[in-house]
Amino acid sequence: MGANGKLTEITQEFVSTARETLETLYAIPTVSKAKLLKSEVEGIYSVEYETKQLDFVREVPRTYSSQATIKIDGSATVISKTSAVELVGVSGSKTIEIDGKLFGVVLRSTETKGSKKRFVEVWENNVLEKSMEVTNIHGEFYADETFGGVAWSPSGRYIAYVAEPKEFDAFKPRGFKKNEENENSFGGMADPRRYEFNEDYGETFTGKRPPVLFVVDVDEESIKQVEGELGGRKDISPGQPIWMKETESEELVFTGYIVEPRHLGQVYCMNRPSQLFSCDAEGNGLRNLTDTSETARSPRVAPDHKSVVYLSSNPFGAHSGASRLVRVWGSSGEREEIIPIVDLPSKDSVGGLPARFPGLFTLYLPKDPWVQVGEKTFLFCETIWNSSNAVIAVDIEAKKVSKIAFPRYNQGSMSFLSEANGIVLMAYSNPAKCGEIVAGHISVNGSDVSVDNYSDLGLIAAKTKGAKLIEEGIEWSVLEYPERTEFLETILTKPKMKTELQKFFWGDSLPPLAVYPHGGPHATFVCGINMIPTFLTILGFVVAQVNYTGSLGFGQKSVDSLVGRIGDLEVDEIVYVAKDLGEKMVVDAGRMVYNGGSHSGYTGAHIAGRYGGLFRGLVLRNPVVNIGEMHARSDIPDWCFGELGMEYTGDMKIHEGKIGGPLMTPEAYKIMWDASPQKYAAQVKDPILVNIGLSDRRVPPEQGYQFCRLVKANGNKEVECKVYPNVGHPLDTVEAIRESVVGFLCFYYKHIGLKR
């Protein structure tokens, strides 16, 4: 800054370059879904796909629908492509083919002059047949993956979806004349139920009323809330509906989250008590289909509509970990495990699992996971596999798992999109290649499945300026540390060549290092496009995305190894990675910086207090700094106990003498304090920037505020705190992305930038 508070010329050039680069990269479209449809002409297919993109002028994310015609004759060639059409107000959609006809349902929300309305649209062969307004029937649609979903019954008569219940009536001003038909006006007072304590589900669900199921009778053109026996179960919050049909009757199957006595935060958590339930369209005949000692989520009905596969995990404890793939039959309730939890990968193929298979690490199954090849039916899904996101094919009858090869290299990030006639669509990316749709050919040998002869369709980002920057400017590798542990890996990205964009950070010596561990702590960075590391690499940094012990994709033992050791084990490994890169002269050891959010904000605060001088600047995004204080305000209080090896009882019953949740005792607080970086606040002397999302429900903003106060009060004048409104834990609004990312780059420039 100049003396008058304005940017100096060099700083103006720097900020302008940083902002333009950020907007170029973050505006790269990404594919969110795709469907492959065969035509009447042999070898000709239609690809319907949706993309998402950030608009930095309007400051909103935008979603588009496009269509392409491709020819597959050995390789795939795009013949034609339509212009993108923006999808506005679409909360969910689903298609079904019955007797050669294509039926679709769209859940649509509109707003005109401040008036919000909601509709359920039924389409037949791309013609709008019915549009039903539901504004006065219920509140907002649930469109997320945790609760949301829309599903056709096999007959095509019923549609199930999830929404907020209707809001209870507010008061009427004095002078209101009671409508004789309205028996619930309470003399003009508000409906007393309006003020009953009814918790939301924390992060991303702030202010939303708990979800309920609705069923559309397409023939009768009626829409009703599913009540009956389900309506009497206040301990169940339903979501993720599907339909099953074993006899003439059609049954609704859904994930029921067990939510009494407290509504815990749900998003990103696979350890929440939950079961699969079935009932009829009225909510009667309610049955539990699953094992109450395990969780259940992401149900997918088998092609014959008689059984359901789902993911199952252990309740409480670590919020993420390995899952089981389980199958259940509705009529008998019989269950069988298809994929077990894997403790450690085996070097050899064992029990139908491929060599080095780490287990099933995924939050949800694909919406339409089934692939039919001849008489064989396979389930395609993705799983974190070390530092990659891999696709596997599962023969659920033989309980045989096949790993699908990547289009290039032996690593990357790949997800299953769609299949038709033996041709599969995948989304594929790696750190030097933006996500694209690729088409491949499926081959089957018994229960073994492979995909080869991939073709990159180039439909998503191939011709964008940002994609060119990435592909021409980044090289990458995955580093292993067998001398230390099999559970530690680093995705290392480096500038491929010197460019004008790098002049602010990389000069004639070695490049600077940005250490970028993941949060969680049970998460994983995979070899795809991770935009903050990409941005830093393009501007001249070497970036180390650290997957420390406790990360997903290395077997359940990796997850369990960190529990009870947070603040020590992963901190030591992160420091080891940074020092190793400096000692090997990959980077300039005197110009290393740190960037971490949530749990990696926590590890960064530890490093700042215990390893002073290692980093020239540390950016902490929504950091955990005092676990004991966090427990009373976070939507995931169980995390505070579980990550330190203490049991949290979901029924909230108090057991005398027990050290663990839900009751905070002096003994439990001491364990949390001993693991909290706040106790080192007086020792923090390195420059610190804390970025806070004001609406964060996961890590209370007070955590970051108090850390900054303490560090500054104890002599560190290089402390900054930035607070971003209307954004939660991920800092993922367009405003927060632009301002916080350019902001922390300016912070780095201040402390290690090359001044001219």
Coordinates of N, CA and C in Angstrom, one line a residue, residues 185-286:
S185 N -57.1 -20.7 12.8 CA -56.5 -19.4 12.8 C -56.2 -18.9 14.2
F186 N -56.6 -19.7 15.2 CA -56.2 -19.3 16.6 C -56.5 -17.9 17.0
G187 N -57.7 -17.4 16.5 CA -58.1 -16.1 16.9 C -57.2 -15.0 16.4
G188 N -56.5 -15.3 15.3 CA -55.5 -14.3 14.7 C -54.1 -14.5 15.2
M189 N -53.9 -15.3 16.3 CA -52.6 -15.6 16.8 C -51.9 -16.6 15.8
A190 N -50.6 -16.6 15.9 CA -49.8 -17.6 15.1 C -50.1 -19.0 15.6
D191 N -50.0 -19.9 14.7 CA -50.1 -21.3 15.1 C -49.0 -21.6 16.1
P192 N -49.4 -22.1 17.3 CA -48.4 -22.3 18.3 C -47.2 -23.3 17.9
R193 N -47.5 -24.1 16.9 CA -46.5 -25.1 16.4 C -45.4 -24.3 15.7
R194 N -45.6 -23.1 15.3 CA -44.6 -22.3 14.6 C -43.4 -22.1 15.5
Y195 N -43.6 -22.1 16.8 CA -42.5 -21.7 17.7 C -41.9 -22.9 18.5
E196 N -42.3 -24.1 18.1 CA -41.8 -25.3 18.7 C -40.3 -25.5 18.3
F197 N -39.5 -25.9 19.2 CA -38.1 -26.1 18.9 C -38.0 -27.3 17.9
N198 N -37.5 -27.0 16.7 CA -37.4 -28.0 15.7 C -36.0 -27.8 14.9
E199 N -35.0 -28.4 15.4 CA -33.6 -28.2 14.9 C -33.5 -28.4 13.4
D200 N -32.6 -27.6 12.8 CA -32.2 -28.0 11.4 C -31.0 -28.9 11.5
Y201 N -30.4 -29.2 10.4 CA -29.3 -30.1 10.4 C -27.9 -29.5 10.1
G202 N -27.8 -28.2 10.6 CA -26.5 -27.6 10.7 C -25.9 -27.1 9.4
E203 N -24.6 -27.3 9.2 CA -23.9 -26.8 8.0 C -24.7 -27.2 6.7
T204 N -24.9 -26.2 5.9 CA -25.6 -26.2 4.6 C -27.1 -26.3 4.7
F205 N -27.6 -26.5 6.0 CA -29.1 -26.6 6.2 C -29.6 -25.6 7.1
T206 N -28.9 -24.5 7.3 CA -29.3 -23.5 8.2 C -30.7 -22.9 7.9
G207 N -31.6 -23.0 8.8 CA -33.0 -22.4 8.6 C -33.9 -23.3 7.9
K208 N -33.5 -24.5 7.4 CA -34.4 -25.4 6.7 C -35.1 -26.3 7.7
R209 N -36.4 -26.4 7.5 CA -37.2 -27.3 8.3 C -36.9 -28.7 7.9
P210 N -36.9 -29.6 8.9 CA -36.6 -31.0 8.6 C -37.4 -31.6 7.4
P211 N -36.8 -32.5 6.6 CA -37.5 -33.0 5.4 C -38.6 -33.9 5.6
V212 N -39.6 -33.9 4.7 CA -40.6 -34.9 4.6 C -40.8 -35.4 3.2
L213 N -41.4 -36.6 3.0 CA -41.6 -37.1 1.7 C -42.9 -36.7 1.1
F214 N -43.0 -36.6 -0.2 CA -44.2 -36.3 -0.9 C -44.3 -37.3 -2.1
V215 N -45.5 -37.7 -2.4 CA -45.8 -38.6 -3.5 C -46.8 -38.0 -4.5
V216 N -46.4 -38.0 -5.7 CA -47.3 -37.5 -6.8 C -48.0 -38.7 -7.4
D217 N -49.3 -38.6 -7.5 CA -50.1 -39.6 -8.2 C -50.3 -39.0 -9.6
V218 N -49.5 -39.4 -10.6 CA -49.6 -38.8 -11.9 C -51.0 -39.0 -12.6
D219 N -51.6 -40.2 -12.4 CA -52.9 -40.4 -13.0 C -53.9 -39.5 -12.4
E220 N -53.9 -39.4 -11.1 CA -54.9 -38.5 -10.4 C -54.6 -37.1 -10.3
E221 N -53.3 -36.8 -10.7 CA -52.8 -35.4 -10.6 C -53.0 -34.8 -9.2
S222 N -52.6 -35.7 -8.2 CA -52.6 -35.3 -6.8 C -51.3 -35.4 -6.2
I223 N -51.0 -34.6 -5.2 CA -49.7 -34.6 -4.5 C -50.0 -34.6 -3.0
K224 N -49.5 -35.5 -2.2 CA -49.7 -35.7 -0.8 C -48.4 -35.9 -0.1
Q225 N -48.4 -35.4 1.2 CA -47.3 -35.8 2.1 C -47.5 -37.2 2.5
V226 N -46.4 -37.9 2.6 CA -46.4 -39.3 3.0 C -46.5 -39.3 4.6
E227 N -47.6 -39.7 5.1 CA -47.8 -39.6 6.5 C -48.0 -41.0 7.1
G228 N -49.2 -41.4 7.5 CA -49.5 -42.7 8.0 C -48.5 -43.1 9.2
E229 N -48.0 -44.3 9.2 CA -47.1 -44.7 10.3 C -45.8 -43.9 10.3
L230 N -45.4 -43.5 9.1 CA -44.1 -42.7 9.0 C -44.3 -41.4 9.6
G231 N -45.5 -40.8 9.4 CA -45.8 -39.5 10.0 C -45.8 -39.5 11.5
G232 N -46.0 -40.6 12.1 CA -46.0 -40.7 13.6 C -44.6 -41.0 14.2
R233 N -43.6 -41.2 13.3 CA -42.2 -41.4 13.8 C -41.4 -40.1 13.7
K234 N -41.5 -39.4 14.8 CA -40.7 -38.1 14.8 C -39.2 -38.3 15.0
D235 N -38.8 -39.5 15.2 CA -37.4 -39.8 15.3 C -36.7 -40.1 14.0
I236 N -37.5 -40.1 12.9 CA -37.0 -40.4 11.6 C -37.1 -39.2 10.7
S237 N -36.0 -38.8 10.1 CA -36.0 -37.8 9.0 C -35.7 -38.5 7.7
P238 N -36.7 -38.6 6.8 CA -36.5 -39.4 5.5 C -35.8 -38.6 4.4
G239 N -35.2 -39.4 3.6 CA -34.5 -38.8 2.4 C -34.1 -39.8 1.4
Q240 N -33.5 -39.4 0.3 CA -33.0 -40.3 -0.8 C -34.0 -41.4 -1.2
P241 N -35.3 -41.0 -1.6 CA -36.3 -42.0 -1.9 C -36.0 -42.8 -3.2
I242 N -36.4 -44.0 -3.2 CA -36.5 -44.9 -4.4 C -37.8 -45.7 -4.3
W243 N -38.0 -46.5 -5.3 CA -39.2 -47.4 -5.3 C -38.7 -48.9 -5.6
M244 N -39.5 -49.8 -5.0 CA -39.2 -51.2 -5.1 C -40.5 -51.9 -5.4
K245 N -40.5 -53.0 -6.2 CA -41.7 -53.7 -6.6 C -41.4 -55.2 -6.6
E246 N -41.8 -55.9 -5.6 CA -41.6 -57.4 -5.6 C -42.9 -58.1 -6.1
T247 N -44.0 -57.6 -5.7 CA -45.3 -58.2 -6.2 C -46.0 -57.1 -7.0
E248 N -47.3 -57.1 -6.9 CA -48.1 -56.1 -7.7 C -48.0 -54.7 -7.1
S249 N -47.8 -54.7 -5.8 CA -47.7 -53.4 -5.1 C -46.3 -52.8 -5.2
E250 N -46.3 -51.4 -5.2 CA -45.0 -50.7 -5.3 C -44.7 -50.1 -3.9
E251 N -43.5 -50.3 -3.4 CA -43.1 -49.8 -2.1 C -42.1 -48.7 -2.2
L252 N -42.3 -47.7 -1.3 CA -41.3 -46.6 -1.2 C -40.2 -47.1 -0.3
V253 N -39.0 -46.9 -0.7 CA -37.8 -47.2 0.1 C -37.0 -45.9 0.3
F254 N -36.5 -45.6 1.5 CA -35.8 -44.4 1.7 C -34.8 -44.5 2.9
T255 N -33.9 -43.6 2.9 CA -33.0 -43.6 4.1 C -33.7 -42.8 5.2
G256 N -33.7 -43.4 6.3 CA -34.3 -42.7 7.5 C -33.2 -42.4 8.5
Y257 N -33.0 -41.1 8.7 CA -31.9 -40.7 9.6 C -32.6 -40.7 11.0
I258 N -31.9 -41.4 12.0 CA -32.5 -41.4 13.3 C -32.0 -40.2 14.1
V259 N -32.9 -39.3 14.4 CA -32.5 -37.9 14.7 C -32.8 -37.5 16.2
E260 N -33.3 -38.4 17.0 CA -33.6 -38.1 18.4 C -32.4 -38.6 19.2
P261 N -32.1 -37.9 20.3 CA -32.7 -36.7 20.8 C -32.1 -35.4 20.3
R262 N -31.1 -35.5 19.3 CA -30.6 -34.3 18.8 C -30.4 -34.4 17.3
H263 N -30.6 -33.3 16.6 CA -30.3 -33.2 15.1 C -28.9 -32.8 15.0
L264 N -28.0 -33.8 14.7 CA -26.6 -33.5 14.4 C -26.4 -33.1 13.0
G265 N -25.3 -32.4 12.8 CA -24.9 -32.0 11.4 C -24.8 -33.2 10.5
Q266 N -25.4 -33.2 9.3 CA -25.4 -34.4 8.5 C -24.4 -34.3 7.3
V267 N -24.2 -33.1 6.7 CA -23.4 -33.1 5.5 C -22.0 -33.5 5.8
Y268 N -21.4 -34.3 4.8 CA -20.1 -34.8 4.9 C -19.9 -35.9 5.9
C269 N -21.0 -36.4 6.6 CA -20.9 -37.3 7.7 C -21.5 -38.6 7.3
M270 N -20.8 -39.7 7.2 CA -21.3 -41.0 6.8 C -21.5 -41.9 8.1
N271 N -21.3 -41.3 9.3 CA -21.4 -42.1 10.5 C -22.7 -41.8 11.3
R272 N -23.6 -41.1 10.7 CA -24.9 -40.8 11.4 C -25.8 -42.0 11.5
P273 N -26.4 -42.2 12.6 CA -27.4 -43.4 12.7 C -28.5 -43.2 11.7
S274 N -28.6 -44.3 10.9 CA -29.6 -44.2 9.8 C -29.9 -45.6 9.4
Q275 N -31.1 -45.8 8.9 CA -31.6 -47.1 8.4 C -32.3 -47.0 7.1
L276 N -32.5 -48.1 6.4 CA -33.4 -48.1 5.2 C -34.7 -48.6 5.7
F277 N -35.8 -47.8 5.3 CA -37.2 -48.2 5.6 C -37.9 -48.3 4.3
S278 N -39.0 -49.1 4.4 CA -40.0 -49.2 3.3 C -41.4 -49.0 3.8
C279 N -42.2 -48.5 3.0 CA -43.6 -48.3 3.3 C -44.4 -48.1 2.0
D280 N -45.7 -48.1 2.1 CA -46.5 -47.8 0.9 C -46.6 -46.3 0.6
A281 N -47.3 -46.0 -0.4 CA -47.4 -44.5 -0.8 C -48.1 -43.7 0.2
E282 N -48.8 -44.3 1.1 CA -49.5 -43.6 2.2 C -48.7 -43.5 3.5
G283 N -47.6 -44.2 3.5 CA -46.7 -44.1 4.7 C -47.0 -45.2 5.7
N284 N -47.9 -46.2 5.3 CA -48.2 -47.3 6.2 C -47.4 -48.5 5.8
G285 N -47.4 -49.6 6.7 CA -46.6 -50.8 6.5 C -45.1 -50.5 6.7
L286 N -44.8 -49.6 7.6 CA -43.4 -49.1 7.7 C -42.6 -50.3 8.3

